[in-house]
PDB file of C-alpha atoms in Angstrom:
ATOM      1  CA  MET A1080       0.146  -0.142  -0.013  1.00 52.00           C
ATOM      2  CA  SER A1081       1.454   3.378  -0.918  1.00 64.00           C
ATOM      3  CA  VAL A1082       1.253   6.802   0.972  1.00 74.00           C
ATOM      4  CA  LYS A1083      -1.481   9.074  -0.020  1.00 89.00           C
ATOM      5  CA  MET A1084      -0.377  11.628  -2.110  1.00 92.00           C
ATOM      6  CA  ARG A1085      -1.806  15.389  -1.537  1.00 96.00           C
ATOM      7  CA  LEU A1086      -1.926  18.447  -3.754  1.00 97.00           C
ATOM      8  CA  TYR A1087      -0.040  21.238  -2.072  1.00 98.00           C
ATOM      9  CA  GLN A1088       0.368  24.783  -3.101  1.00 98.00           C
ATOM     10  CA  VAL A1089       3.697  26.293  -1.896  1.00 98.00           C
ATOM     11  CA  ILE A1090       4.776  29.837  -2.348  1.00 98.00           C
ATOM     12  CA  GLY A1091       8.501  30.731  -1.738  1.00 97.00           C
ATOM     13  CA  ARG A1092      10.848  33.507  -2.644  1.00 96.00           C
ATOM     14  CA  LYS A1093      14.541  34.550  -1.978  1.00 94.00           C
ATOM     15  CA  ALA A1094      14.943  36.143   1.655  1.00 94.00           C
ATOM     16  CA  PRO A1095      15.049  39.719   1.524  1.00 94.00           C
ATOM     17  CA  THR A1096      18.333  41.424   1.610  1.00 92.00           C
ATOM     18  CA  ALA A1097      19.842  45.079   1.512  1.00 94.00           C
ATOM     19  CA  ASN A1098      20.050  44.946  -2.158  1.00 93.00           C
ATOM     20  CA  ASP A1099      16.428  43.451  -2.940  1.00 92.00           C
ATOM     21  CA  GLU A1100      14.181  44.207  -0.310  1.00 92.00           C
ATOM     22  CA  ASN A1101      11.010  42.827  -2.008  1.00 94.00           C
ATOM     23  CA  PRO A1102      12.168  39.735  -4.114  1.00 95.00           C
ATOM     24  CA  PRO A1103       9.398  37.894  -6.156  1.00 95.00           C
ATOM     25  CA  ALA A1104       7.433  34.984  -5.117  1.00 96.00           C
ATOM     26  CA  TYR A1105       7.026  32.064  -6.634  1.00 97.00           C
ATOM     27  CA  ARG A1106       4.220  29.495  -6.553  1.00 97.00           C
ATOM     28  CA  MET A1107       4.113  25.842  -7.313  1.00 96.00           C
ATOM     29  CA  LYS A1108       1.724  23.156  -7.448  1.00 97.00           C
ATOM     30  CA  ILE A1109       3.297  19.835  -5.893  1.00 96.00           C
ATOM     31  CA  PHE A1110       2.113  16.499  -4.940  1.00 96.00           C
ATOM     32  CA  ALA A1111       3.567  15.097  -1.992  1.00 95.00           C
ATOM     33  CA  ALA A1112       2.480  12.718   1.197  1.00 94.00           C
ATOM     34  CA  ASN A1113       2.741  16.031   3.652  1.00 95.00           C
ATOM     35  CA  GLU A1114       3.668  19.777   3.838  1.00 96.00           C
ATOM     36  CA  ILE A1115       7.255  18.918   4.805  1.00 97.00           C
ATOM     37  CA  ASN A1116       7.883  16.819   1.812  1.00 96.00           C
ATOM     38  CA  ALA A1117       6.239  19.656  -0.123  1.00 97.00           C
ATOM     39  CA  GLN A1118       8.515  22.032   1.289  1.00 97.00           C
ATOM     40  CA  SER A1119      11.581  19.871   0.304  1.00 96.00           C
ATOM     41  CA  ARG A1120      10.223  19.574  -3.213  1.00 95.00           C
ATOM     42  CA  PHE A1121       9.549  23.068  -3.872  1.00 97.00           C
ATOM     43  CA  TRP A1122      13.312  23.835  -2.907  1.00 96.00           C
ATOM     44  CA  TYR A1123      14.270  20.990  -5.057  1.00 95.00           C
ATOM     45  CA  PHE A1124      13.130  22.371  -7.884  1.00 94.00           C
ATOM     46  CA  MET A1125      13.404  26.030  -7.509  1.00 95.00           C
ATOM     47  CA  HIS A1126      17.520  25.416  -7.175  1.00 95.00           C
ATOM     48  CA  GLN A1127      17.063  23.728 -10.818  1.00 92.00           C
ATOM     49  CA  ILE A1128      14.974  26.604 -12.011  1.00 92.00           C
ATOM     50  CA  ARG A1129      16.112  29.651 -10.059  1.00 91.00           C
ATOM     51  CA  LYS A1130      19.559  30.479  -8.017  1.00 86.00           C
ATOM     52  CA  MET A1131      17.559  29.660  -4.975  1.00 91.00           C
ATOM     53  CA  LYS A1132      17.743  27.380  -2.141  1.00 91.00           C
ATOM     54  CA  LYS A1133      16.498  26.487   1.519  1.00 94.00           C
ATOM     55  CA  THR A1134      19.231  28.712   3.452  1.00 94.00           C
ATOM     56  CA  THR A1135      18.868  31.850   0.934  1.00 93.00           C
ATOM     57  CA  GLY A1136      14.982  31.651   0.508  1.00 95.00           C
ATOM     58  CA  GLU A1137      11.688  31.496   2.841  1.00 96.00           C
ATOM     59  CA  ILE A1138       8.505  29.286   2.745  1.00 97.00           C
ATOM     60  CA  LEU A1139       5.634  32.206   2.651  1.00 97.00           C
ATOM     61  CA  ASP A1140       2.400  29.956   2.736  1.00 97.00           C
ATOM     62  CA  VAL A1141       1.490  26.004   2.114  1.00 98.00           C
ATOM     63  CA  ASN A1142      -2.025  24.964   1.548  1.00 97.00           C
ATOM     64  CA  GLU A1143      -3.417  21.922   0.647  1.00 97.00           C
ATOM     65  CA  ILE A1144      -5.609  21.983  -2.454  1.00 96.00           C
ATOM     66  CA  THR A1145      -8.549  20.046  -2.380  1.00 95.00           C
ATOM     67  CA  GLU A1146     -11.108  18.818  -5.053  1.00 93.00           C
ATOM     68  CA  LYS A1147     -14.389  20.097  -5.071  1.00 92.00           C
ATOM     69  CA  ASN A1148     -16.213  17.026  -6.076  1.00 91.00           C
ATOM     70  CA  THR A1149     -15.392  13.335  -5.604  1.00 92.00           C
ATOM     71  CA  ARG A1150     -18.509  11.640  -6.297  1.00 93.00           C
ATOM     72  CA  TYR A1151     -18.189  10.592  -9.785  1.00 93.00           C
ATOM     73  CA  VAL A1152     -15.411   9.018 -11.896  1.00 94.00           C
ATOM     74  CA  LYS A1153     -13.619  11.369 -14.138  1.00 95.00           C
ATOM     75  CA  ASN A1154     -10.472  10.515 -16.778  1.00 97.00           C
ATOM     76  CA  TYR A1155      -7.400  12.455 -15.820  1.00 97.00           C
ATOM     77  CA  GLY A1156      -4.339  13.051 -18.186  1.00 97.00           C
ATOM     78  CA  ILE A1157      -0.889  13.304 -16.545  1.00 98.00           C
ATOM     79  CA  TRP A1158       2.305  14.490 -18.091  1.00 98.00           C
ATOM     80  CA  ILE A1159       5.514  13.471 -16.205  1.00 97.00           C
ATOM     81  CA  LYS A1160       9.183  13.287 -16.435  1.00 96.00           C
ATOM     82  CA  TYR A1161      10.991  10.497 -15.091  1.00 96.00           C
ATOM     83  CA  ASN A1162      14.687   9.233 -14.851  1.00 94.00           C
ATOM     84  CA  SER A1163      15.142   5.600 -15.454  1.00 92.00           C
ATOM     85  CA  ARG A1164      18.445   3.552 -15.548  1.00 91.00           C
ATOM     86  CA  SER A1165      18.869   4.417 -19.212  1.00 93.00           C
ATOM     87  CA  GLY A1166      17.956   8.084 -19.348  1.00 95.00           C
ATOM     88  CA  THR A1167      15.375  11.078 -18.706  1.00 96.00           C
ATOM     89  CA  HIS A1168      11.727  10.024 -20.395  1.00 97.00           C
ATOM     90  CA  ASN A1169       8.802  12.281 -21.015  1.00 97.00           C
ATOM     91  CA  MET A1170       5.247  10.538 -20.688  1.00 97.00           C
ATOM     92  CA  TYR A1171       1.779  10.696 -20.841  1.00 97.00           C
ATOM     93  CA  ARG A1172      -0.266   8.661 -18.835  1.00 97.00           C
ATOM     94  CA  GLU A1173      -4.207   8.440 -18.617  1.00 97.00           C
ATOM     95  CA  TYR A1174      -6.069   7.371 -15.152  1.00 97.00           C
ATOM     96  CA  ARG A1175      -9.832   6.880 -14.492  1.00 95.00           C
ATOM     97  CA  ASP A1176     -10.494   7.854 -11.015  1.00 95.00           C
ATOM     98  CA  VAL A1177     -12.840   9.693  -8.369  1.00 95.00           C
ATOM     99  CA  SER A1178     -10.021  12.232  -7.525  1.00 96.00           C
ATOM    100  CA  LEU A1179      -6.703  13.881  -8.904  1.00 96.00           C
ATOM    101  CA  ASN A1180      -4.749  12.725  -5.434  1.00 96.00           C
ATOM    102  CA  SER A1181      -5.933   9.104  -6.120  1.00 95.00           C
ATOM    103  CA  ALA A1182      -5.029   8.728  -9.587  1.00 96.00           C
ATOM    104  CA  ILE A1183      -1.390  10.526  -8.608  1.00 96.00           C
ATOM    105  CA  GLY A1184      -1.116   7.727  -6.327  1.00 95.00           C
ATOM    106  CA  THR A1185      -2.006   5.076  -8.578  1.00 95.00           C
ATOM    107  CA  LEU A1186       0.413   6.532 -11.211  1.00 96.00           C
ATOM    108  CA  TYR A1187       3.137   6.450  -8.722  1.00 95.00           C
ATOM    109  CA  SER A1188       2.543   2.581  -7.930  1.00 95.00           C
ATOM    110  CA  ASP A1189       2.046   1.663 -11.760  1.00 95.00           C
ATOM    111  CA  MET A1190       5.130   3.451 -12.256  1.00 95.00           C
ATOM    112  CA  ALA A1191       6.974   1.565  -9.563  1.00 94.00           C
ATOM    113  CA  GLY A1192       5.471  -1.628 -11.055  1.00 94.00           C
ATOM    114  CA  ARG A1193       6.169  -1.198 -14.700  1.00 94.00           C
ATOM    115  CA  HIS A1194       9.375   1.199 -15.046  1.00 94.00           C
ATOM    116  CA  ARG A1195      10.613   0.367 -11.446  1.00 94.00           C
ATOM    117  CA  SER A1196      10.958   3.948 -10.902  1.00 93.00           C
ATOM    118  CA  ARG A1197      11.407   5.564  -7.587  1.00 92.00           C
ATOM    119  CA  SER A1198       8.773   8.397  -6.502  1.00 90.00           C
ATOM    120  CA  LYS A1199      11.821  11.156  -6.265  1.00 91.00           C
ATOM    121  CA  SER A1200      12.840  10.280 -10.052  1.00 94.00           C
ATOM    122  CA  ILE A1201       9.206  11.185 -11.229  1.00 95.00           C
ATOM    123  CA  GLN A1202       8.464  14.961 -11.921  1.00 95.00           C
ATOM    124  CA  ILE A1203       4.651  15.940 -12.466  1.00 96.00           C
ATOM    125  CA  ILE A1204       4.748  18.330 -15.278  1.00 96.00           C
ATOM    126  CA  ARG A1205       1.181  19.016 -15.804  1.00 97.00           C
ATOM    127  CA  THR A1206      -2.437  17.213 -14.729  1.00 97.00           C
ATOM    128  CA  ALA A1207      -5.823  17.956 -16.532  1.00 97.00           C
ATOM    129  CA  THR A1208      -9.200  16.452 -16.689  1.00 96.00           C
ATOM    130  CA  VAL A1209      -9.779  14.811 -20.131  1.00 96.00           C
ATOM    131  CA  SER A1210     -13.396  14.530 -21.431  1.00 96.00           C
ATOM    132  CA  SER A1211     -14.080  10.912 -22.743  1.00 93.00           C
ATOM    133  CA  LYS A1212     -13.910  11.530 -26.445  1.00 95.00           C
ATOM    134  CA  ASP A1213     -10.101  12.914 -25.881  1.00 95.00           C
ATOM    135  CA  CYS A1214      -8.688  10.050 -23.878  1.00 95.00           C
ATOM    136  CA  LYS A1215      -6.240   7.963 -25.950  1.00 94.00           C
ATOM    137  CA  ARG A1216      -5.541   4.766 -23.833  1.00 94.00           C
ATOM    138  CA  THR A1217      -7.502   1.681 -23.863  1.00 92.00           C
ATOM    139  CA  SER A1218      -7.080   1.172 -20.281  1.00 91.00           C
ATOM    140  CA  VAL A1219      -9.482   4.332 -20.100  1.00 93.00           C
ATOM    141  CA  THR A1220     -11.518   3.993 -22.783  1.00 93.00           C
ATOM    142  CA  GLN A1221     -13.058   0.670 -22.416  1.00 92.00           C
ATOM    143  CA  PHE A1222     -14.790   1.818 -19.310  1.00 92.00           C
ATOM    144  CA  HIS A1223     -16.632   4.557 -21.709  1.00 92.00           C
ATOM    145  CA  ASP A1224     -19.402   2.228 -22.796  1.00 90.00           C
ATOM    146  CA  SER A1225     -23.018   3.311 -21.166  1.00 88.00           C
ATOM    147  CA  LYS A1226     -24.076  -0.465 -21.512  1.00 91.00           C
ATOM    148  CA  LEU A1227     -21.157  -1.869 -19.321  1.00 89.00           C
ATOM    149  CA  LYS A1228     -21.812  -4.420 -17.132  1.00 88.00           C
ATOM    150  CA  PHE A1229     -20.101  -6.312 -14.666  1.00 85.00           C
ATOM    151  CA  PRO A1230     -21.362  -9.595 -13.921  1.00 83.00           C
ATOM    152  CA  LEU A1231     -21.828 -11.723 -10.657  1.00 82.00           C
ATOM    153  CA  PRO A1232     -21.067 -15.278 -11.707  1.00 82.00           C
ATOM    154  CA  HIS A1233     -20.414 -16.949  -8.216  1.00 80.00           C
ATOM    155  CA  ARG A1234     -22.831 -15.623  -5.579  1.00 82.00           C
ATOM    156  CA  ARG A1235     -24.180 -17.114  -2.477  1.00 80.00           C
ATOM    157  CA  ILE A1236     -27.269 -16.188  -1.188  1.00 82.00           C
ATOM    158  CA  ARG A1237     -26.901 -15.371   2.648  1.00 84.00           C
ATOM    159  CA  PRO A1238     -30.058 -15.817   5.102  1.00 87.00           C
ATOM    160  CA  ALA A1239     -32.200 -12.633   5.570  1.00 91.00           C
ATOM    161  CA  THR A1240     -31.661 -12.576   9.608  1.00 94.00           C
ATOM    162  CA  LYS A1241     -29.047 -13.998  11.884  1.00 92.00           C
ATOM    163  CA  GLN A1242     -32.004 -16.507  13.250  1.00 92.00           C
ATOM    164  CA  LEU A1243     -32.166 -17.891   9.836  1.00 90.00           C
ATOM    165  CA  ARG A1244     -28.729 -18.946   9.788  1.00 90.00           C
ATOM    166  CA  SER A1245     -27.740 -22.540  10.579  1.00 89.00           C
ATOM    167  CA  THR A1246     -24.194 -23.821  11.710  1.00 88.00           C
ATOM    168  CA  PHE A1247     -24.161 -26.959   9.557  1.00 89.00           C
ATOM    169  CA  LEU A1248     -26.207 -27.795   6.676  1.00 85.00           C
ATOM    170  CA  ALA A1249     -27.013 -30.827   4.803  1.00 88.00           C
ATOM    171  CA  ASN A1250     -26.884 -29.833   1.031  1.00 86.00           C
ATOM    172  CA  ARG A1251     -24.116 -27.564  -0.510  1.00 84.00           C
ATOM    173  CA  PRO A1252     -25.090 -23.748  -1.303  1.00 81.00           C
ATOM    174  CA  THR A1253     -26.298 -22.979  -4.974  1.00 81.00           C
ATOM    175  CA  THR A1254     -23.916 -20.446  -6.511  1.00 81.00           C
ATOM    176  CA  HIS A1255     -24.959 -20.541  -9.778  1.00 77.00           C
ATOM    177  CA  PHE A1256     -27.777 -18.120 -10.798  1.00 73.00           C
ATOM    178  CA  HIS A1257     -29.268 -17.433 -14.375  1.00 63.00           C
TER     179      HIS A1257
END
């Protein structure tokens, strides 16, 4: 079981100095297990993009971004960059889930299983909710049929109440129903 990923908005900037009293602030949306990991990833990316690191900067704010409606299934498209043993690769993946956070959790476990990539080597570039007609992957499009049915081939009828249940029965249960 993997750690539940959450979406954080981290805002930080270079620490004010005498030369630059009001440096520009930078905002990043980062998927992490908790606030501390989100801040750590923020400094990791800021060190790559700008000449900033934790010792010369400050975090202004960290907020968790939650989804408004997680009651129905949506299609998510995720653009990532990851490091493998042979090099750096870009990838587009699609997942069908009720929330973006659980789709990202599925992405991390899927990438670990299929490509042996560690979570630290995966960088999420962009995420989007994809409409059904724009989905590309068959693992997602196979569930778009409105007449989709999931048969229950091996059911066991249970007694209605506890009083009707018996510990030992003379005949085997019937599990095949038409």
